[in-house]
XYZ file of C-alpha atoms in Angstrom:
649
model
C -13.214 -18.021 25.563
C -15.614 -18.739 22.609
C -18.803 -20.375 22.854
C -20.908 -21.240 19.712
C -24.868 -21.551 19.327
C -25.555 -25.651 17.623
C -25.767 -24.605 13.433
C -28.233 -26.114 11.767
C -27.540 -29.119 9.372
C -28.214 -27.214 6.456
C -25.461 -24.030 7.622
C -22.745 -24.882 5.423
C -25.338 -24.210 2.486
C -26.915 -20.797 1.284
C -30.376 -20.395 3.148
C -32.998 -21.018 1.363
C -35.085 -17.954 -0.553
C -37.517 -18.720 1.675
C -36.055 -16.936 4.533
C -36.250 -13.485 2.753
C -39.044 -11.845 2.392
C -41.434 -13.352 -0.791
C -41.854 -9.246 -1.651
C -39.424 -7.494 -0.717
C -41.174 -4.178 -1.405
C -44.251 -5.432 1.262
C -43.614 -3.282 3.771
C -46.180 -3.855 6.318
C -45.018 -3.953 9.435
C -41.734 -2.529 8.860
C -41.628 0.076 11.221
C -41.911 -2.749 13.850
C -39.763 -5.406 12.588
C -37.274 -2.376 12.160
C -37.308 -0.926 15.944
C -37.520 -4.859 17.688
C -34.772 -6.457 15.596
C -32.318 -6.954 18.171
C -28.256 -5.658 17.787
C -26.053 -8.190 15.682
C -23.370 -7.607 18.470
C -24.161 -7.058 22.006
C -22.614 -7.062 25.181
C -24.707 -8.954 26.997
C -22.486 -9.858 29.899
C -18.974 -7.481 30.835
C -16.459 -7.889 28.678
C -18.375 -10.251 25.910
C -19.159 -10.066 22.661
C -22.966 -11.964 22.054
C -23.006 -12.564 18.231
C -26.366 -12.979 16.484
C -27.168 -14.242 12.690
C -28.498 -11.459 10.842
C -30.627 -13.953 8.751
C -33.077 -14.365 11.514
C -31.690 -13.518 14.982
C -30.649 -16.191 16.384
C -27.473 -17.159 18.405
C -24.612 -17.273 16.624
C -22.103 -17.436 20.340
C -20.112 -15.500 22.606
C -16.641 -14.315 22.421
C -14.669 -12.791 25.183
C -13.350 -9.446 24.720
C -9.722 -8.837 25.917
C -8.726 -6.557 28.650
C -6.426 -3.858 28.133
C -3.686 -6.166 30.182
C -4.572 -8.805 27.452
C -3.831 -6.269 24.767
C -0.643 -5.314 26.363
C 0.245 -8.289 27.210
C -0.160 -9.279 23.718
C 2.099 -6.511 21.970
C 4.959 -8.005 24.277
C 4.980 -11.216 23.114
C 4.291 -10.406 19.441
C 7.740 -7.997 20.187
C 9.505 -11.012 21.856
C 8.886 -13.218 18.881
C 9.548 -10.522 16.421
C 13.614 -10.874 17.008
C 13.913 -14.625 15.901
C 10.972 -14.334 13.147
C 13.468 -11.587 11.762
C 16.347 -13.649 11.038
C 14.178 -16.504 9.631
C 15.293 -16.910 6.082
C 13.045 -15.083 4.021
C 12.193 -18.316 1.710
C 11.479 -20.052 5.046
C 9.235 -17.396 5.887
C 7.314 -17.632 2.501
C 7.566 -21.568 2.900
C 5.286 -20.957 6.108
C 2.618 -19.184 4.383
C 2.278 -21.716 1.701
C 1.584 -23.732 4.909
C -0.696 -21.372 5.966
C -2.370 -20.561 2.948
C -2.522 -24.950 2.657
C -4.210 -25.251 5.949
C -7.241 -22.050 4.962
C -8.073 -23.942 2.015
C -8.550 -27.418 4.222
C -11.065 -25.925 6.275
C -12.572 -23.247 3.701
C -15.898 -24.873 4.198
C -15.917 -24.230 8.224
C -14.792 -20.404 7.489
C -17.911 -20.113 5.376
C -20.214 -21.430 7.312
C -19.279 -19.408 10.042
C -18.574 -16.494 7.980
C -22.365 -16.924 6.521
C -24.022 -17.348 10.290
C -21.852 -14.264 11.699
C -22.174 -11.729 9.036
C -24.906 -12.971 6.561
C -22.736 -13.466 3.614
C -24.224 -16.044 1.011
C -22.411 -18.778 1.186
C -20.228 -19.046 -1.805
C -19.621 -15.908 -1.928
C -17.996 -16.778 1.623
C -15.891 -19.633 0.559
C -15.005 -17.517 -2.475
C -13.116 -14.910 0.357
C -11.496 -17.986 1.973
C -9.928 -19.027 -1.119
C -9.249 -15.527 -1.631
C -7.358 -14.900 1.546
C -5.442 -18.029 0.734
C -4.418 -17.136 -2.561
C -3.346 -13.932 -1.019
C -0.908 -15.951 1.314
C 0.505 -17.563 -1.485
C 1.114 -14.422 -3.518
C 3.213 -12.950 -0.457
C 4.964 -16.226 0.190
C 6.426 -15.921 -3.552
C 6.616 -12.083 -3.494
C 8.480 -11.622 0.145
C 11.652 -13.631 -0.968
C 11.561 -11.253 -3.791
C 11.331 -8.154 -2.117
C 14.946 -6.700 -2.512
C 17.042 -3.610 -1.985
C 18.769 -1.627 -4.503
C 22.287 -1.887 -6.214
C 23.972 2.049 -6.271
C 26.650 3.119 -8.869
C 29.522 4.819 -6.147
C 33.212 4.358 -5.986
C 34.956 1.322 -7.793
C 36.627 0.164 -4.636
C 33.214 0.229 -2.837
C 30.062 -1.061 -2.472
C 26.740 0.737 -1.979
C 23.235 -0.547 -1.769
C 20.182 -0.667 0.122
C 18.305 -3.450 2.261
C 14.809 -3.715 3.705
C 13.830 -4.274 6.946
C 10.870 -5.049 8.864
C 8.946 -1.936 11.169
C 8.753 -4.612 13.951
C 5.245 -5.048 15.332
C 2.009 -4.507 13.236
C -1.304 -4.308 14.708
C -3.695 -5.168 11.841
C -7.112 -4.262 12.575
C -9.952 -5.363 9.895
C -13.538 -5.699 9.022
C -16.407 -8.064 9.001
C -17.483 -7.611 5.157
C -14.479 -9.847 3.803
C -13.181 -10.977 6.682
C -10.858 -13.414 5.380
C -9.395 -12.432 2.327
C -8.698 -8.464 3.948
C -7.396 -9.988 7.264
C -5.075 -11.860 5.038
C -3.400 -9.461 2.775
C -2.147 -7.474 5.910
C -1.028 -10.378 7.627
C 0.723 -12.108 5.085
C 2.674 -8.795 3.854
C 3.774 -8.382 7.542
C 4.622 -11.602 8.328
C 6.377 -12.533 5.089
C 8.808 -9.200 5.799
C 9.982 -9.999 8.921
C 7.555 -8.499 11.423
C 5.051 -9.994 13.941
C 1.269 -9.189 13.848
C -1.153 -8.312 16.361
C -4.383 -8.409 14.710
C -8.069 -7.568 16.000
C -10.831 -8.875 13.977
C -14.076 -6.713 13.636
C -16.274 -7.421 16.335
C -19.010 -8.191 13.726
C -17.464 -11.516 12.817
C -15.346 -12.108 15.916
C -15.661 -16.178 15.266
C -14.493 -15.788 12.353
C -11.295 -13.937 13.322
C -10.223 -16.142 16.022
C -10.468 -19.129 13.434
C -8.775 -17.219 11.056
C -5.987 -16.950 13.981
C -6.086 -20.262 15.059
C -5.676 -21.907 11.518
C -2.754 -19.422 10.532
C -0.677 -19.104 13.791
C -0.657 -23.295 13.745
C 1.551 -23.199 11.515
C 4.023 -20.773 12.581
C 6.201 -19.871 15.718
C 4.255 -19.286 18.958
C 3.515 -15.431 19.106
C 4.520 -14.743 15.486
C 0.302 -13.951 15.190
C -1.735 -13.084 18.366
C -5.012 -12.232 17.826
C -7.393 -10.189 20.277
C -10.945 -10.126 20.171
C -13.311 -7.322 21.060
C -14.702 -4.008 20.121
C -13.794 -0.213 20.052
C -12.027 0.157 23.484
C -9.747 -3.106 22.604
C -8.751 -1.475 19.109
C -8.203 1.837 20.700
C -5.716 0.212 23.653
C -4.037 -1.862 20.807
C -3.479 1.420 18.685
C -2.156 3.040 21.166
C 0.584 0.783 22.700
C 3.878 2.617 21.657
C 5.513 -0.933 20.821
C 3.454 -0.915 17.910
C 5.445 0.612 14.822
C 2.476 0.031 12.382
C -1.158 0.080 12.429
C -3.038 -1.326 9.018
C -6.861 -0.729 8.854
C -9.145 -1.388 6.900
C -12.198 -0.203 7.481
C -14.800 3.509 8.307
C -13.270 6.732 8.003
C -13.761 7.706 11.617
C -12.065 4.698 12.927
C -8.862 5.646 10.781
C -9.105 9.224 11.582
C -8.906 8.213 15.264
C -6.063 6.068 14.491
C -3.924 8.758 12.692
C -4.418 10.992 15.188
C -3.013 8.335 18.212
C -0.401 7.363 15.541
C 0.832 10.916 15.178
C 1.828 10.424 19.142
C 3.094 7.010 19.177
C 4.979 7.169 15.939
C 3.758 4.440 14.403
C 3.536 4.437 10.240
C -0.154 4.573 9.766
C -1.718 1.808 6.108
C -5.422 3.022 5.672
C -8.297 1.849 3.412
C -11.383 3.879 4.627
C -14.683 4.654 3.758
C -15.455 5.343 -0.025
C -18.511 7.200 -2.066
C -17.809 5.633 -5.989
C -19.070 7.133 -8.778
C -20.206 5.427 -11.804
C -20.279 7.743 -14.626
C -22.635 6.428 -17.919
C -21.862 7.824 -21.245
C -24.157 8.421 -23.920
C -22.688 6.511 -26.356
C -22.938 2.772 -24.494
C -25.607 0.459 -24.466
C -27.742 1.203 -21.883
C -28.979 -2.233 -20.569
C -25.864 -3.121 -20.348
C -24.955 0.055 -18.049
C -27.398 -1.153 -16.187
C -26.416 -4.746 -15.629
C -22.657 -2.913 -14.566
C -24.448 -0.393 -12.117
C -26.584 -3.340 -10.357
C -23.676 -5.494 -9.979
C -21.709 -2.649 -8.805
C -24.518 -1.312 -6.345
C -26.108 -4.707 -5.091
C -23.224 -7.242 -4.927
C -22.727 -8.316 -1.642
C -25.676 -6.462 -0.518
C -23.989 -3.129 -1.433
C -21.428 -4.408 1.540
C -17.952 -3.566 -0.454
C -15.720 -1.127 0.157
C -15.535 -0.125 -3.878
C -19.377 -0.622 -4.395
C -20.997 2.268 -6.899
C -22.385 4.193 -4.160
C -23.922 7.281 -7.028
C -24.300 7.214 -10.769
C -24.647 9.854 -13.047
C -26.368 9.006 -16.677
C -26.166 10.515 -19.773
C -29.617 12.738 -20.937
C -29.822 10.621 -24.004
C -29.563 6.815 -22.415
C -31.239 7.890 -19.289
C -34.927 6.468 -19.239
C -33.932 2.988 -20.702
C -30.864 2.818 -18.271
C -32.968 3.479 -15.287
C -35.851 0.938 -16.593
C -33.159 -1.465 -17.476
C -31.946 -0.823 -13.596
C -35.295 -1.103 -11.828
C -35.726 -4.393 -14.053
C -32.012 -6.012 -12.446
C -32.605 -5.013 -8.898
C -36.539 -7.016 -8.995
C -35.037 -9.670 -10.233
C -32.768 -9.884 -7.485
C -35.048 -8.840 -5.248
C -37.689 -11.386 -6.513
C -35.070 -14.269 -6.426
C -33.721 -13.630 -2.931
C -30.092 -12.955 -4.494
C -29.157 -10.877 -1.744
C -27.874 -11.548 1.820
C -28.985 -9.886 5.094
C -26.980 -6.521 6.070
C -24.840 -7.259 8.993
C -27.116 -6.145 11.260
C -29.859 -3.738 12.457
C -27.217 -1.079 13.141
C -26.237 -0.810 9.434
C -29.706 -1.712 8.566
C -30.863 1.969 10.377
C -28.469 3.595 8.951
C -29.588 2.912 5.313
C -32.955 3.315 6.032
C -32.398 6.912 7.421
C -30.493 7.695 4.047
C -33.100 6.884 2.001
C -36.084 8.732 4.268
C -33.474 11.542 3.898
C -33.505 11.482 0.332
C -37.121 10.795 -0.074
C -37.925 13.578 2.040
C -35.629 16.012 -0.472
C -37.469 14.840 -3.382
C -35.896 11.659 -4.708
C -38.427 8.722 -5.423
C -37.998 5.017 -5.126
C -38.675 2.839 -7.535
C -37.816 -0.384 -6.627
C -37.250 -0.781 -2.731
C -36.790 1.769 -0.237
C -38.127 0.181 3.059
C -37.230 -2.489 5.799
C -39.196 -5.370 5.088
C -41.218 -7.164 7.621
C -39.824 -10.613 9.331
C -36.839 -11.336 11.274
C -33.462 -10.704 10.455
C -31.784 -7.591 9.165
C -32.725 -8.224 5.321
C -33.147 -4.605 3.082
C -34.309 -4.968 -0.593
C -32.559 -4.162 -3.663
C -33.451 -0.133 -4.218
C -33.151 2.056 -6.868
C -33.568 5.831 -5.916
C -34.065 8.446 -8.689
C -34.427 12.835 -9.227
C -31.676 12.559 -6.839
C -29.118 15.902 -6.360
C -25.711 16.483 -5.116
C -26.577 17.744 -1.930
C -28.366 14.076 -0.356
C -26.694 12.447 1.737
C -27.224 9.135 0.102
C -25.317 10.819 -2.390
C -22.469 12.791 -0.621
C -21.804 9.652 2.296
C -21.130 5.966 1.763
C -24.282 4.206 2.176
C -23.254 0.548 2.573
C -26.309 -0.879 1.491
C -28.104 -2.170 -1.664
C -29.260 1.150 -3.036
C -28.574 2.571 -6.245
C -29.123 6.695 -6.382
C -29.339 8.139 -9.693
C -29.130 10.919 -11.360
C -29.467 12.539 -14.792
C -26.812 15.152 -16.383
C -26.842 16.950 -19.694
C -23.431 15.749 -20.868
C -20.062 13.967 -19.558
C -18.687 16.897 -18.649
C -21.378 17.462 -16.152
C -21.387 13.981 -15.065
C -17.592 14.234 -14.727
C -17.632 17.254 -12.504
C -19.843 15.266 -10.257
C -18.340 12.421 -9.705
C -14.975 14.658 -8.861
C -16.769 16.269 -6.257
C -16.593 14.935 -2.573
C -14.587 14.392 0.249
C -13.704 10.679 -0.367
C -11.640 9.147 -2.715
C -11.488 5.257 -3.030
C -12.624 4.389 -6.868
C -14.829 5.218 -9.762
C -16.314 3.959 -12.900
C -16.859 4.823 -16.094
C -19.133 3.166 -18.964
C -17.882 4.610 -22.467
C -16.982 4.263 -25.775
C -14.985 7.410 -26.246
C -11.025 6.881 -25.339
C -10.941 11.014 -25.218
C -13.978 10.605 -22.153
C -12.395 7.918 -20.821
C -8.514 9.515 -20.480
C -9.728 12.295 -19.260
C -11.632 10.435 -16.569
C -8.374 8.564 -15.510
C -6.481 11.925 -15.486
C -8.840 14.327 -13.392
C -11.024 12.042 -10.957
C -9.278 12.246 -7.543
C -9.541 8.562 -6.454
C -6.822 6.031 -6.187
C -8.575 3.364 -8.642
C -10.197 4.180 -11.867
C -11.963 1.589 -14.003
C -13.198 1.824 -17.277
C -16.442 -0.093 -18.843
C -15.559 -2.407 -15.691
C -17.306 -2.049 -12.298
C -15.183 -5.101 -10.797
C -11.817 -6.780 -11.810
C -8.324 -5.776 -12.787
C -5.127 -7.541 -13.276
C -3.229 -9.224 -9.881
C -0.341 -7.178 -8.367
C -2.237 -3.357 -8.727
C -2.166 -1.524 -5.819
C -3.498 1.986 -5.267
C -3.158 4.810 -2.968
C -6.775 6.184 -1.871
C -6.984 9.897 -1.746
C -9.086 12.237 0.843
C -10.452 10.651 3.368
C -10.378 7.268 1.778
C -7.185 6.557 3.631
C -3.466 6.435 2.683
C -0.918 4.256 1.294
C -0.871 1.252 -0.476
C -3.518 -1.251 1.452
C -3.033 -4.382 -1.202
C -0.802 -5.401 -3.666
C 3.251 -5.788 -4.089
C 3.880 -2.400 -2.868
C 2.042 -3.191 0.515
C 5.665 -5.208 1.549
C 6.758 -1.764 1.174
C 4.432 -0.488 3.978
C 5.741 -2.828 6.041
C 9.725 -2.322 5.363
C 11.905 0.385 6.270
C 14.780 1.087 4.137
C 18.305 1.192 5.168
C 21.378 2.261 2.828
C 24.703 0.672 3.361
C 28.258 1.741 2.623
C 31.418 0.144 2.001
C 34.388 1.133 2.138
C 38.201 0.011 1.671
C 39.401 -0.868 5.445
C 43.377 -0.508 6.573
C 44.224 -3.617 7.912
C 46.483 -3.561 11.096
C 50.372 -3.085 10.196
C 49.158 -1.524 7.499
C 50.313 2.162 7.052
C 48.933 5.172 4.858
C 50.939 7.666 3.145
C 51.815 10.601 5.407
C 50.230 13.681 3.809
C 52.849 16.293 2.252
C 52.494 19.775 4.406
C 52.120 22.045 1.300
C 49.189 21.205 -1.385
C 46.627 21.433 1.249
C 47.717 17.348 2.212
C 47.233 16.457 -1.920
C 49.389 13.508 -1.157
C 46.677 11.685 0.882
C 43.791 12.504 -1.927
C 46.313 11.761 -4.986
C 44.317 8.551 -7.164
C 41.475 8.689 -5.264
C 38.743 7.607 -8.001
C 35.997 10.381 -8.502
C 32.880 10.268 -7.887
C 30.325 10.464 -10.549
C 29.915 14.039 -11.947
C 33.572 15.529 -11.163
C 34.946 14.558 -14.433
C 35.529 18.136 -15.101
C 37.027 18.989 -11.917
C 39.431 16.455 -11.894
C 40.095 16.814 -15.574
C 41.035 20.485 -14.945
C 43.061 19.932 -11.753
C 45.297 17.162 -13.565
C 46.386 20.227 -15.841
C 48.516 22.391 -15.387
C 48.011 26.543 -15.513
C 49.691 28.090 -18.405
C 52.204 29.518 -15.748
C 53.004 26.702 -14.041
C 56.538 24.830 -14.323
C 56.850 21.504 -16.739
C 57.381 19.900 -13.125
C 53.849 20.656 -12.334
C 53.100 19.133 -15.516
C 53.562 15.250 -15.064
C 50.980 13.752 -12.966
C 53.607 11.632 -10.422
C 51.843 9.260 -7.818
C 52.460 10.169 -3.879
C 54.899 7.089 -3.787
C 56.872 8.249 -6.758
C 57.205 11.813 -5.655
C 58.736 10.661 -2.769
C 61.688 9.300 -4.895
C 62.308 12.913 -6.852
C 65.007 14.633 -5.384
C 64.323 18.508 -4.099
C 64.728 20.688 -6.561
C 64.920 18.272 -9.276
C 62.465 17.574 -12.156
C 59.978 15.483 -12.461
C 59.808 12.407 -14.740
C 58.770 13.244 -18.217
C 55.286 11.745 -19.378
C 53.774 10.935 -22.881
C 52.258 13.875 -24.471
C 48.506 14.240 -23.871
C 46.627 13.396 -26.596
C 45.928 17.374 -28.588
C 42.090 16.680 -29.200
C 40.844 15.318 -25.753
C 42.898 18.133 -24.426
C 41.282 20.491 -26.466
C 37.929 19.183 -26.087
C 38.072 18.753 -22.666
C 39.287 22.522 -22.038
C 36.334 23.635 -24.128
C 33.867 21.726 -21.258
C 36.013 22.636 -18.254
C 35.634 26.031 -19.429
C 32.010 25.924 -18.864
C 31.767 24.559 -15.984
C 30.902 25.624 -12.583
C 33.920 26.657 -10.080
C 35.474 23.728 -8.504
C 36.651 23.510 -4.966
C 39.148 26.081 -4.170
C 42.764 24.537 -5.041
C 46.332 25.089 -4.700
C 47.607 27.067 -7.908
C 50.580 25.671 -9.712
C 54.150 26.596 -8.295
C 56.178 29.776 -10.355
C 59.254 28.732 -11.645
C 60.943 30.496 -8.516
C 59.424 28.173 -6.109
C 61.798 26.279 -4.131
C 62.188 22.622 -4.631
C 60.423 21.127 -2.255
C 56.960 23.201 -3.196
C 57.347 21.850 -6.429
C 57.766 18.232 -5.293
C 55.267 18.729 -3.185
C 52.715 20.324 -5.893
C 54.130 18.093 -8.913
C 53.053 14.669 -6.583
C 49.379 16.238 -5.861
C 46.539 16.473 -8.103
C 46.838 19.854 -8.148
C 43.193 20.054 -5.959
C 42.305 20.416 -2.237
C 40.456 17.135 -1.358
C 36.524 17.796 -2.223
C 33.696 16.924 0.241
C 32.905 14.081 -1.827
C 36.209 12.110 -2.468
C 36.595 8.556 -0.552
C 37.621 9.039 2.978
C 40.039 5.997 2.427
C 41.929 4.043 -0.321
C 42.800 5.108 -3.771
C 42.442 4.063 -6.922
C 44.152 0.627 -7.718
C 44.547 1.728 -11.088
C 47.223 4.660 -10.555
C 51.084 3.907 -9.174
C 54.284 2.954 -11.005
C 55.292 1.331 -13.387
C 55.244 -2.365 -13.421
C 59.380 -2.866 -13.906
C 59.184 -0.874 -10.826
C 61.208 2.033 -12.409
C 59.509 4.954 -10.877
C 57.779 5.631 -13.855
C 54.011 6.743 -13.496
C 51.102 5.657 -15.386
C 49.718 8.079 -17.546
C 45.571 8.015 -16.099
C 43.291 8.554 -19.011
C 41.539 12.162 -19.253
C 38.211 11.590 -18.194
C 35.386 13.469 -21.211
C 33.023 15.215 -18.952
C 30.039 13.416 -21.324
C 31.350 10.313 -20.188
C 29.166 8.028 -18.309
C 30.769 7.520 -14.599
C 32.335 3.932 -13.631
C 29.881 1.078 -13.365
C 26.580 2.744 -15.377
């Protein structure tokens, strides 16, 4: 059950600069405002969630947490539905996202608002992740139809390939800072491949999920999406429901770490995006108000509230006083202007604050910012933090927040070193004009996005792995369908068909006659090159490569029928390859002219080779038999040149 607080007529819009602080660096009063601002998301009753707007404290509404029956209860019916979702056409599955992604941009306006009241995100900048997450949709309705196995090169009579297939149920669990636009790009890749979602919204913006749900599932079979509101208990009994085969999150390090670790006894395939600590690294040779105009939209945007915001920058010597007074100049502006939202809440709001008294404490110095203003809400200025070192926390954890921490190194090497140092490994930037600073950047830094002279942007479809404890696998992008996929490879073969009947194998040649024409398998030219010939002591019966129905029409003891003299180069040319090649399967040597008859039937019918691990189990090759006047006469086969590409490259 959800229960909303009356909005006021002016909600849909930004709020007014009037509502932050006039000076954001007045700080009287702080300590107060700071200790009585009251949690964004309480439990003020058992089992609810009491949401409150972080722009002044008031009521956003209460959402009902689900019990761990609820949860339960909702894996089942996500597995129920996953069967017929399944075999839905793929391009009816994508159809039903367009729907989807149709229906989000209808009521983008109502996601924002509520987006804005539940989480403090500006406005536009909210509608700007609705449109997002329906963009996303549409992306994975086109991509999903697309998403195709692989064709494989085996025998001619065969076919061998691969398909994809969904994991089955995913439990998507994501956060409040872009609720829309993340919550999206899991979904749709699931649901677009075939499985069914579970999906828990943060219990920051819990209204917002349950819309999100509500608009989606509309559109598509009951149970196909189930969402489940609450906080850390329900995400820990949805993780750990062994009818879950994947778990996507998005969101702190610890959380994930927790969810590996239940994941490594359930089995489930684990998708994480976790916390990050981005570098931005600013070369000497760039201009530096410009650096600083990258660094302030990198630090401050969103109130520092992205998972990829520059979190410490490193400045060259040379550029470094009119970078930093070129910084302190963009974040008063913004600060001045009331550019930024609220943090979520007082929760994240402490946690800043006790990373900057940290770093103040060990010597750093704000120049801009660096306190909780006074006034309700959970508001924190634009701060710029300088004579910081590597061993701060507000350098060494992600902050979250709108502060900028700087600090000064001799050269790019130095400022490179840096920025590889750490235990997380999302992204990083770097401003410069030299392309020898700038590969070596994008070979060495141990992240899984690099930008260059770019804080933000990038072309649609990449996708990146994070490294450390940033998370693992690909969280975004085309290759998140593979995430969600398993892949199966299929074989096959030639079938015998009932009153059908196989050639009996001949007793001597180690059963040759069942393996004679089989067609060889890519990289046994020279086996079967050397096998067709004979040894220079074997009998001209043993010469004539005779098919196992034609040896059956030779007479013991007689000869074989004479073939076409093999062409004196190939031979030659093919000797000098089969002469360096590795052993071949042990094989029946070529009968002495003493043999008796049948022996040399037997051998002159064979290939002159034991069957090999890798032949076909069934069929041969269409190719080889008699002659077409139905004389008896074999087919000379063509030598095969070991260089050769195999059939069907």
């Amino acid at each position: 059950m959800t229960t909303f607080a009356p909005s006021t007529p002016d909600s849909r819009t930004p709020e007014p600069t009037a509502s932050a602080p006039a000076d954001p660096r007045d700080a009287a009063g702080a300590g107060a405002a700071h200790t009585e601002h009251t949690e964004h998301a309480e439990h003020h009753a058992p089992g609810t969630l009491t949401v409150l707007d972080p722009r002044d404290g008031t009521l956003v509404g209460d959402v009902a947490e689900a019990d761990r029956e609820a949860v339960v209860d909702a894996v089942r019916r996500a597995r129920a539905a996953q069967g017929a979702w399944m075999r839905t056409p793929a391009a009816a599955r994508g159809e039903l996202l367009h729907d989807a992604a149709a229906a989000l941009r209808e009521r983008a306006d109502e996601l924002a608002a509520l987006n804005q009241r539940e989480t403090g995100k500006p406005f536009d900048d909210s509608r700007g992740g609705v449109l997002a997450g329906a963009d996303t949709l549409r992306q994975y309705a086109e991509l999903g139809p697309l998403h195709r196995g692989l064709s494989l090169v085996g025998a001619r009579e065969a076919a061998d390939f691969t398909i994809d297939q969904p994991r089955g149920v995913v439990a998507a669990v994501t956060p409040w800072n872009d609720p829309v636009a993340v919550a999206c790009g899991l979904i749709g890749a699931a649901l677009v491949t075939g499985n069914a979602v579970v999906h828990k919204p943060s219990e920051r913006s819990p209204h917002v999920g349950q819309l999100l749900g509500e608009i989606v599932s509309a559109v598509l079979p009951p149970d196909v999406l189930v969402t489940v509101s609450g906080g850390a208990a329900v995400g820990a009994a949805l993780t750990e429901q062994p009818d879950v085969d994947v778990v996507a999150h998005v969101g702190s390090t610890a959380t994930g770490r927790r969810i590996a670790r239940v994941a490594a006894l359930t089995g489930a395939h684990v998708v994480l995006e976790n916390g990050g600590d981005d570098a931005l690294i600013v070369d000497a040779d760039v201009d530096p108000a410009w650096a600083a105009e990258q660094a302030a939209i990198g630090a401050f945007a969103n109130a520092g509230q992205i998972c990829t915001s520059v979190e410490r920058v490193y400045v060259h010597r040379d550029v470094a006083d009119a970078f930093v007074e070129a910084l302190v100049a963009e974040a008063t502006r913004r600060n001045d202007r009331g550019e930024l939202g609220p943090l979520v809440d007082g929760r994240l709001r402490d946690e800043v604050q006790c990373q900057v008294d940290d770093a103040l404490a060990s010597g750093a110095r704000a120049l801009v910012g660096g306190a909780v203003p006074s006034g309700p809400g959970s508001w924190y200025p634009a701060t710029v933090l300088v004579d910081c070192t590597p061993h701060m926390t507000v350098v060494q954890e992600e902050t979250f927040g709108p502060v900028a921490p700087v600090q000064v190194v001799d050269d790019f090497d130095e400022g490179l070193r840096l920025a590889c140092a750490g235990r997380y490994g999302l992204a990083a930037t770097v401003l410069t004009g030299s392309i020898g600073h700038a590969n070596r950047a994008m070979a060495e830094l141990p992240v899984g996005t690099v930008k260059i002279n770019a804080v933000f942007g990038g072309a649609p479809g990449g996708s990146a792995q994070p490294r450390g404890e940033s998370g693992a696998g690909f969280g975004y992008g085309p290759e998140l369908l593979d995430e969600m996929t398993l892949t199966k490879v299929v074989h096959y073969g030639t079938p015998v068909l009932a009153g059908e009947r196989r050639a009996a194998p001949t007793a001597s040649a180690g059963g040759a006659d069942e393996t004679a024409g089989t067609a060889r398998t890519a990289g046994s030219a020279d086996t079967a090159a050397s096998a067709s010939r004979p040894s220079p002591e074997a009998s001209p019966a043993a010469v004539a490569p005779v098919s196992g129905a034609a040896a059956a029409t030779v007479p013991a003891g007689a000869d074989a029928p004479a073939t076409d003299p093999v062409d004196t180069e190939t031979e030659t040319e093919t000797d000098t390859h089969t002469a360096t090649a590795p052993p071949a399967a042990p094989r029946a040597s070529a009968p002495s002219p003493s043999a008796d008859a049948d022996s040399d039937a037997a051998t002159t019918a064979s290939t002159g080779r034991t069957p090999h691990p890798q032949d076909p189990a069934e069929g041969g090759d269409p190719d080889e038999g008699t002659g077409s006047e139905g004389t008896g006469s074999p087919v000379e086969q063509p030598r095969v040149h070991p260089a050769q590409p195999a059939e069907g490259d």
